[in-house]
Amino acid sequence: MEGELKSLIKVWLIVLASLCYTYFIASKIPKGKLRLLSLIPIFFLFTILPLSLTTVLPTGITAFFITWLANFKLLLFSFGLGPLSSDPPKSLPLFISIACFPIKIKQNDKYPSHQNTQKHINSSPILEAPPKLPLNFPTKVLLFALLVAAIDYKRVHPKIVLGSYCCLLYFIVDIVLGLCNAIVRATLGIELELPSDEPYFSTSLQDFWGRRWNLMVTNILRHTVYKPVRSISETVLVKLKQQKQKWAPLPAVLVAFIVSGLMHELIFFYITRVNPTWEVTCFFVLHGVCLVVEFWVKNVLLARGCWLHWAVAGPLTIGFVVVTANWLFLPPLVRNGADIKAIEECKVVMKLLKDNMLWILKSL
């Protein structure tokens, strides 16, 4: 554990040094191909850094934060786009925070976010919204700790364990991203958007992936994949003299899901060090195809003034996500024992926190 901690510190010091180079040197190069070329060593470095780690959680978090999100943000930055680009330039601490962490600065009401705009568009009697049941951060931490302590993967039926992993995955992603938000908010004093918006109340796949679950990934894929592919799709439809421009987003949606699947395959490789079986990519391709079908069906039904009530659509959506996750998303991790290692690592962290809290209380 001590050796892993040293490796983790070394990895993140390299990340900080790389981002300082980006801020002080690469940012002075004109945006475009030249800046992109200047950042190629950073892209390569950020891609191999997770290989220096061996434990599941630090490896997965570093791969998610740095290899995926930071690289995609730097790709946008190469062309003067994305959250790292601004006029005037951001301060160094803010630049590093946005690059390292999956955070998004909250927009003013004058310029509503895409998420809020979409909610406004969909606020109709036909698409009645489900009730709100927000879980605050301490509640999520408590539920996560209870779930980790309760899971006995040696005695409980594997299907029950797999089902509980979906809840664990939600809590761990939301807790880690929530901690990042809290740290950046406390140190820099800026308002940040929430990492998710009650995904357990999703009423469609479009709602789940586009407006509720892991919104930082949704945002970065929107700018790096979805918008460029949609622009190409619209250009092709115009050349083909097709009038139905509303179908232009569908190829962009599919490509975004494929890219997401490939990036998850890469993260899983870092965690397991086993060649990909492409099950995870199939999971995201399946959801991309189903979302496109859902988009078409919803348009047909809404044109006739009907759609499923949220009390029916919600369980169907979450049930589909859970079933397909147990079928395609989780098996590569379970098969290689990464799930057990992750749970044991969580228990170690929880024990350290408990011991330190007891020591602090005794010393008071």
Coordinates of C-alpha atoms in Angstrom, one line a residue:
M1 CA 0.0 0.0 0.0
E2 CA 2.9 2.4 0.8
G3 CA 4.4 1.7 -2.6
E4 CA 1.1 2.4 -4.3
L5 CA 0.7 5.7 -2.5
K6 CA 4.2 6.8 -3.6
S7 CA 3.3 5.8 -7.2
L8 CA 0.0 7.7 -7.0
I9 CA 1.7 10.9 -5.7
K10 CA 4.3 10.6 -8.5
V11 CA 1.6 10.2 -11.1
W12 CA -0.3 13.3 -10.0
L13 CA 2.9 15.4 -9.7
I14 CA 3.5 14.5 -13.3
V15 CA 0.0 15.6 -14.2
L16 CA 0.5 18.9 -12.4
A17 CA 3.8 19.5 -14.2
S18 CA 2.2 18.6 -17.6
L19 CA -0.7 21.0 -17.0
C20 CA 1.8 23.8 -16.0
Y21 CA 3.6 23.2 -19.3
T22 CA 0.2 23.5 -21.1
Y23 CA -0.7 26.7 -19.2
F24 CA 2.6 28.5 -19.6
I25 CA 3.9 27.3 -22.9
A26 CA 1.3 25.4 -25.1
S27 CA -1.3 28.1 -24.5
K28 CA 1.0 30.7 -26.1
I29 CA 1.1 28.7 -29.3
P30 CA -1.7 29.7 -31.8
K31 CA -4.7 27.5 -31.5
G32 CA -5.0 24.8 -34.2
K33 CA -2.6 22.2 -35.5
L34 CA 0.5 23.7 -34.0
R35 CA -1.0 23.7 -30.5
L36 CA -2.3 20.2 -31.0
L37 CA 1.2 19.1 -32.0
S38 CA 2.7 20.7 -28.9
L39 CA 0.3 18.7 -26.7
I40 CA 0.8 15.3 -28.3
P41 CA 3.5 14.4 -25.7
I42 CA 0.9 15.3 -22.9
F43 CA -1.7 13.1 -24.6
F44 CA 0.7 10.2 -24.7
L45 CA 1.8 10.8 -21.1
F46 CA -1.7 10.9 -19.8
T47 CA -2.5 7.7 -21.6
I48 CA 0.3 5.6 -20.0
L49 CA 0.1 7.1 -16.5
P50 CA -2.5 4.7 -15.1
L51 CA -0.2 1.8 -16.0
S52 CA 2.0 3.0 -13.1
L53 CA -0.7 2.0 -10.6
T54 CA -1.9 -1.4 -9.5
T55 CA -4.9 -0.9 -7.1
V56 CA -8.4 -0.8 -8.6
L57 CA -9.8 2.5 -7.3
P58 CA -6.8 4.8 -7.8
T59 CA -6.2 3.3 -11.3
G60 CA -9.8 3.7 -12.3
I61 CA -10.1 7.2 -11.0
T62 CA -6.8 8.3 -12.6
A63 CA -7.8 6.8 -15.9
F64 CA -11.2 8.4 -15.8
F65 CA -10.0 11.8 -14.7
I66 CA -6.8 12.1 -16.7
T67 CA -6.7 9.6 -19.6
W68 CA -10.2 10.2 -20.7
L69 CA -11.6 13.6 -19.5
A70 CA -8.4 15.6 -19.3
N71 CA -7.2 14.4 -22.7
F72 CA -10.5 15.3 -24.2
K73 CA -10.5 18.8 -22.6
L74 CA -6.9 19.3 -23.9
L75 CA -8.1 18.2 -27.4
L76 CA -10.7 21.0 -27.3
F77 CA -8.2 23.4 -25.9
S78 CA -5.9 22.8 -28.9
F79 CA -8.5 24.5 -31.0
G80 CA -9.5 27.2 -28.6
L81 CA -12.6 25.4 -27.5
G82 CA -14.0 23.7 -24.3
P83 CA -13.8 24.6 -20.6
L84 CA -10.1 25.3 -20.6
S85 CA -10.3 28.1 -23.1
S86 CA -11.5 31.6 -22.1
D87 CA -10.8 35.2 -22.7
P88 CA -9.3 36.5 -20.5
P89 CA -7.4 33.3 -19.6
K90 CA -8.2 31.4 -16.4
S91 CA -6.0 31.5 -13.4
L92 CA -3.5 28.6 -13.0
P93 CA -5.4 27.0 -10.1
L94 CA -8.7 27.1 -11.9
F95 CA -7.1 25.9 -15.1
I96 CA -5.6 22.9 -13.3
S97 CA -8.8 22.2 -11.4
I98 CA -11.0 22.1 -14.5
A99 CA -8.4 20.0 -16.4
C100 CA -7.9 17.5 -13.6
F101 CA -11.4 17.1 -12.2
P102 CA -14.7 16.3 -13.8
I103 CA -16.3 19.6 -12.9
K104 CA -18.4 22.2 -14.7
I105 CA -18.8 25.8 -13.6
K106 CA -22.4 26.7 -13.0
Q107 CA -23.8 29.0 -15.6
N108 CA -25.8 32.1 -14.9
D109 CA -29.6 32.0 -15.3
K110 CA -29.1 34.4 -18.2
Y111 CA -27.4 31.7 -20.1
P112 CA -29.1 28.4 -19.1
S113 CA -27.3 25.2 -19.5
H114 CA -28.2 22.6 -22.1
Q115 CA -29.5 20.4 -19.3
N116 CA -31.9 23.1 -18.0
T117 CA -33.0 24.0 -21.6
Q118 CA -33.8 20.4 -22.4
K119 CA -35.9 20.1 -19.2
H120 CA -37.8 23.2 -20.2
I121 CA -38.5 21.8 -23.6
N122 CA -39.7 18.5 -22.2
S123 CA -42.0 20.1 -19.6
S124 CA -45.4 19.2 -21.0
P125 CA -48.4 17.4 -19.6
I126 CA -47.6 14.4 -21.7
L127 CA -44.1 14.2 -20.4
E128 CA -45.0 14.8 -16.8
A129 CA -41.9 14.8 -14.6
P130 CA -41.4 12.3 -11.8
P131 CA -41.2 13.5 -8.2
K132 CA -38.0 14.9 -6.7
L133 CA -36.1 12.8 -4.1
P134 CA -32.6 14.3 -3.9
L135 CA -30.1 12.4 -1.8
N136 CA -27.6 14.8 -0.1
F137 CA -23.9 13.9 0.1
P138 CA -23.8 12.6 3.7
T139 CA -26.8 10.3 2.9
K140 CA -25.0 8.9 -0.2
V141 CA -21.9 8.2 1.9
L142 CA -23.9 6.5 4.6
L143 CA -25.8 4.3 2.1
F144 CA -22.6 3.4 0.3
A145 CA -20.9 2.4 3.6
L146 CA -23.9 0.3 4.6
L147 CA -24.0 -1.4 1.2
V148 CA -20.2 -2.1 1.2
A149 CA -20.4 -3.6 4.7
A150 CA -23.5 -5.7 3.9
I151 CA -22.2 -7.3 0.7
D152 CA -21.0 -10.8 1.2
Y153 CA -19.9 -11.9 -2.2
K154 CA -18.9 -15.4 -0.8
R155 CA -22.3 -16.3 0.5
V156 CA -24.9 -14.3 -1.4
H157 CA -26.1 -15.5 -4.8
P158 CA -24.0 -13.9 -7.6
K159 CA -27.0 -12.4 -9.4
I160 CA -28.0 -10.5 -6.1
V161 CA -24.4 -9.3 -5.8
L162 CA -24.4 -8.1 -9.4
G163 CA -27.6 -6.2 -8.8
S164 CA -26.2 -4.5 -5.7
Y165 CA -23.1 -3.5 -7.8
C166 CA -25.3 -1.2 -9.9
C167 CA -26.2 0.7 -6.7
L168 CA -22.5 0.7 -5.6
L169 CA -21.4 2.0 -9.0
Y170 CA -23.9 4.9 -8.7
F171 CA -22.8 5.8 -5.2
I172 CA -19.1 5.6 -5.8
V173 CA -19.2 7.7 -9.0
D174 CA -21.4 10.3 -7.4
I175 CA -19.4 10.4 -4.1
V176 CA -16.0 10.7 -5.9
L177 CA -17.4 13.5 -8.3
G178 CA -19.1 15.1 -5.3
L179 CA -15.9 15.2 -3.4
C180 CA -14.2 16.9 -6.3
N181 CA -16.9 19.5 -6.4
A182 CA -16.6 20.1 -2.7
I183 CA -12.8 20.5 -2.8
V184 CA -12.8 22.9 -5.8
R185 CA -15.8 24.9 -4.4
A186 CA -14.0 25.2 -1.0
T187 CA -10.6 26.2 -2.4
L188 CA -11.7 28.4 -5.3
G189 CA -15.1 29.6 -4.2
I190 CA -16.9 28.9 -7.4
E191 CA -20.4 27.4 -8.0
L192 CA -20.4 24.1 -9.8
E193 CA -23.0 22.0 -11.4
L194 CA -24.0 18.7 -9.8
P195 CA -22.4 15.6 -11.2
S196 CA -25.7 13.8 -11.7
D197 CA -29.4 14.6 -11.4
E198 CA -31.3 11.7 -9.7
P199 CA -30.7 9.1 -12.4
Y200 CA -32.9 6.6 -10.5
F201 CA -35.9 8.8 -11.7
S202 CA -35.0 8.6 -15.4
T203 CA -38.1 8.1 -17.6
S204 CA -36.2 7.2 -20.8
L205 CA -32.8 6.3 -22.1
Q206 CA -32.5 9.9 -23.5
D207 CA -33.3 11.2 -20.1
F208 CA -30.9 8.9 -18.3
W209 CA -27.8 9.4 -20.6
G210 CA -28.4 12.9 -21.7
R211 CA -29.7 14.7 -18.6
R212 CA -29.3 12.7 -15.4
W213 CA -26.3 10.3 -15.3
N214 CA -22.6 11.4 -15.1
L215 CA -23.3 14.8 -16.6
M216 CA -19.6 15.7 -16.8
V217 CA -19.0 12.8 -19.3
T218 CA -22.2 13.8 -21.2
N219 CA -20.9 17.4 -21.5
I220 CA -17.4 16.5 -22.7
L221 CA -18.8 14.0 -25.3
R222 CA -21.3 16.6 -26.5
H223 CA -18.4 19.0 -27.4
T224 CA -15.8 16.5 -28.6
V225 CA -17.9 13.9 -30.5
Y226 CA -21.6 14.8 -30.8
K227 CA -21.4 18.3 -32.2
P228 CA -18.7 17.6 -34.8
V229 CA -20.4 14.5 -36.0
R230 CA -23.8 16.2 -36.1
S231 CA -22.3 19.0 -38.2
I232 CA -21.0 16.5 -40.7
S233 CA -24.3 14.6 -40.7
E234 CA -26.2 17.9 -41.4
T235 CA -23.9 18.7 -44.2
V236 CA -24.3 15.3 -45.8
L237 CA -28.1 15.6 -45.5
V238 CA -28.1 19.0 -47.2
K239 CA -26.0 17.6 -50.0
L240 CA -28.4 14.7 -50.4
K241 CA -31.2 17.3 -50.4
Q242 CA -32.9 15.5 -47.5
Q243 CA -35.5 17.6 -45.7
K244 CA -35.7 15.7 -42.5
Q245 CA -32.9 17.5 -40.6
K246 CA -34.3 16.3 -37.3
W247 CA -32.7 12.9 -38.0
A248 CA -29.2 14.5 -38.3
P249 CA -28.4 14.0 -34.5
L250 CA -28.9 10.2 -34.7
P251 CA -25.5 9.3 -36.2
A252 CA -23.9 11.7 -33.8
V253 CA -25.6 9.9 -30.9
L254 CA -24.4 6.5 -32.1
V255 CA -20.8 7.7 -32.5
A256 CA -20.8 9.3 -29.1
F257 CA -21.9 6.0 -27.5
I258 CA -19.2 4.1 -29.5
V259 CA -16.5 6.4 -28.3
S260 CA -17.8 6.1 -24.7
G261 CA -17.7 2.3 -25.0
L262 CA -14.1 2.4 -26.3
M263 CA -13.0 4.7 -23.4
H264 CA -14.6 2.4 -20.9
E265 CA -12.8 -0.6 -22.5
L266 CA -9.6 1.3 -22.0
I267 CA -10.3 2.1 -18.3
F268 CA -11.3 -1.6 -17.7
F269 CA -8.0 -2.6 -19.3
Y270 CA -6.0 -0.4 -16.9
I271 CA -8.0 -1.9 -14.0
T272 CA -7.8 -5.6 -15.0
R273 CA -4.7 -5.6 -17.3
V274 CA -6.6 -8.1 -19.4
N275 CA -7.3 -7.7 -23.2
P276 CA -10.8 -6.4 -23.8
T277 CA -13.6 -8.7 -24.6
W278 CA -15.6 -5.8 -26.2
E279 CA -18.6 -6.5 -23.9
V280 CA -18.5 -3.0 -22.6
T281 CA -18.4 -1.5 -26.1
C282 CA -21.4 -3.7 -27.0
F283 CA -23.2 -2.4 -23.9
F284 CA -22.9 1.2 -25.1
V285 CA -23.6 0.4 -28.7
L286 CA -26.8 -1.4 -27.6
H287 CA -27.8 1.6 -25.6
G288 CA -27.0 3.9 -28.5
V289 CA -29.1 1.9 -30.9
C290 CA -32.0 1.6 -28.4
L291 CA -31.8 5.4 -27.7
V292 CA -32.1 6.0 -31.5
V293 CA -35.1 3.7 -31.7
E294 CA -36.6 5.3 -28.6
F295 CA -36.2 8.8 -30.2
W296 CA -38.1 7.6 -33.3
V297 CA -40.9 5.9 -31.3
K298 CA -41.2 8.9 -29.0
N299 CA -41.6 11.3 -32.0
V300 CA -44.4 9.1 -33.4
L301 CA -46.3 8.7 -30.1
L302 CA -45.9 12.4 -29.2
A303 CA -47.3 13.4 -32.6
R304 CA -50.4 11.4 -31.6
G305 CA -50.5 13.0 -28.1
C306 CA -49.5 10.0 -26.1
W307 CA -46.6 8.7 -24.1
L308 CA -45.9 6.4 -21.1
H309 CA -46.5 7.9 -17.7
W310 CA -43.4 8.3 -15.6
A311 CA -44.5 5.7 -13.2
V312 CA -44.4 3.1 -16.0
A313 CA -41.5 4.6 -18.1
G314 CA -39.2 5.0 -15.1
P315 CA -39.1 1.4 -13.9
L316 CA -38.8 0.2 -17.5
T317 CA -35.8 2.5 -18.1
I318 CA -34.0 1.7 -14.9
G319 CA -34.8 -2.0 -15.3
F320 CA -33.3 -2.0 -18.8
V321 CA -30.1 -0.2 -17.6
V322 CA -29.6 -2.7 -14.7
V323 CA -30.3 -5.8 -16.7
T324 CA -28.0 -4.8 -19.6
A325 CA -25.3 -3.7 -17.1
N326 CA -25.4 -7.1 -15.4
W327 CA -25.3 -8.8 -18.8
L328 CA -22.5 -6.8 -20.6
F329 CA -21.0 -4.0 -18.4
L330 CA -20.1 -5.7 -15.1
P331 CA -18.9 -9.2 -16.2
P332 CA -15.5 -8.1 -17.4
L333 CA -14.8 -6.6 -13.9
V334 CA -16.3 -9.5 -12.0
R335 CA -14.6 -12.1 -14.1
N336 CA -11.2 -10.7 -13.3
G337 CA -11.9 -10.1 -9.6
A338 CA -11.7 -6.3 -9.8
D339 CA -15.0 -6.0 -8.0
I340 CA -13.7 -7.9 -4.9
K341 CA -10.5 -5.8 -4.9
A342 CA -12.5 -2.6 -5.2
I343 CA -14.8 -3.5 -2.2
E344 CA -11.8 -4.5 -0.1
E345 CA -10.1 -1.2 -0.9
C346 CA -13.3 0.6 0.1
K347 CA -13.3 -1.2 3.4
V348 CA -9.7 -0.3 4.0
V349 CA -10.4 3.4 3.4
M350 CA -13.5 3.2 5.6
K351 CA -11.5 1.6 8.4
L352 CA -8.8 4.3 8.1
L353 CA -11.4 7.1 8.3
K354 CA -13.1 5.4 11.2
D355 CA -9.8 5.0 13.1
N356 CA -8.8 8.6 12.4
M357 CA -12.2 9.9 13.6
L358 CA -12.0 7.9 16.8
W359 CA -8.5 9.3 17.4
I360 CA -9.7 12.9 16.8
L361 CA -12.6 12.4 19.1
K362 CA -10.4 10.9 21.9
S363 CA -7.9 13.8 21.6
L364 CA -10.6 16.4 22.0

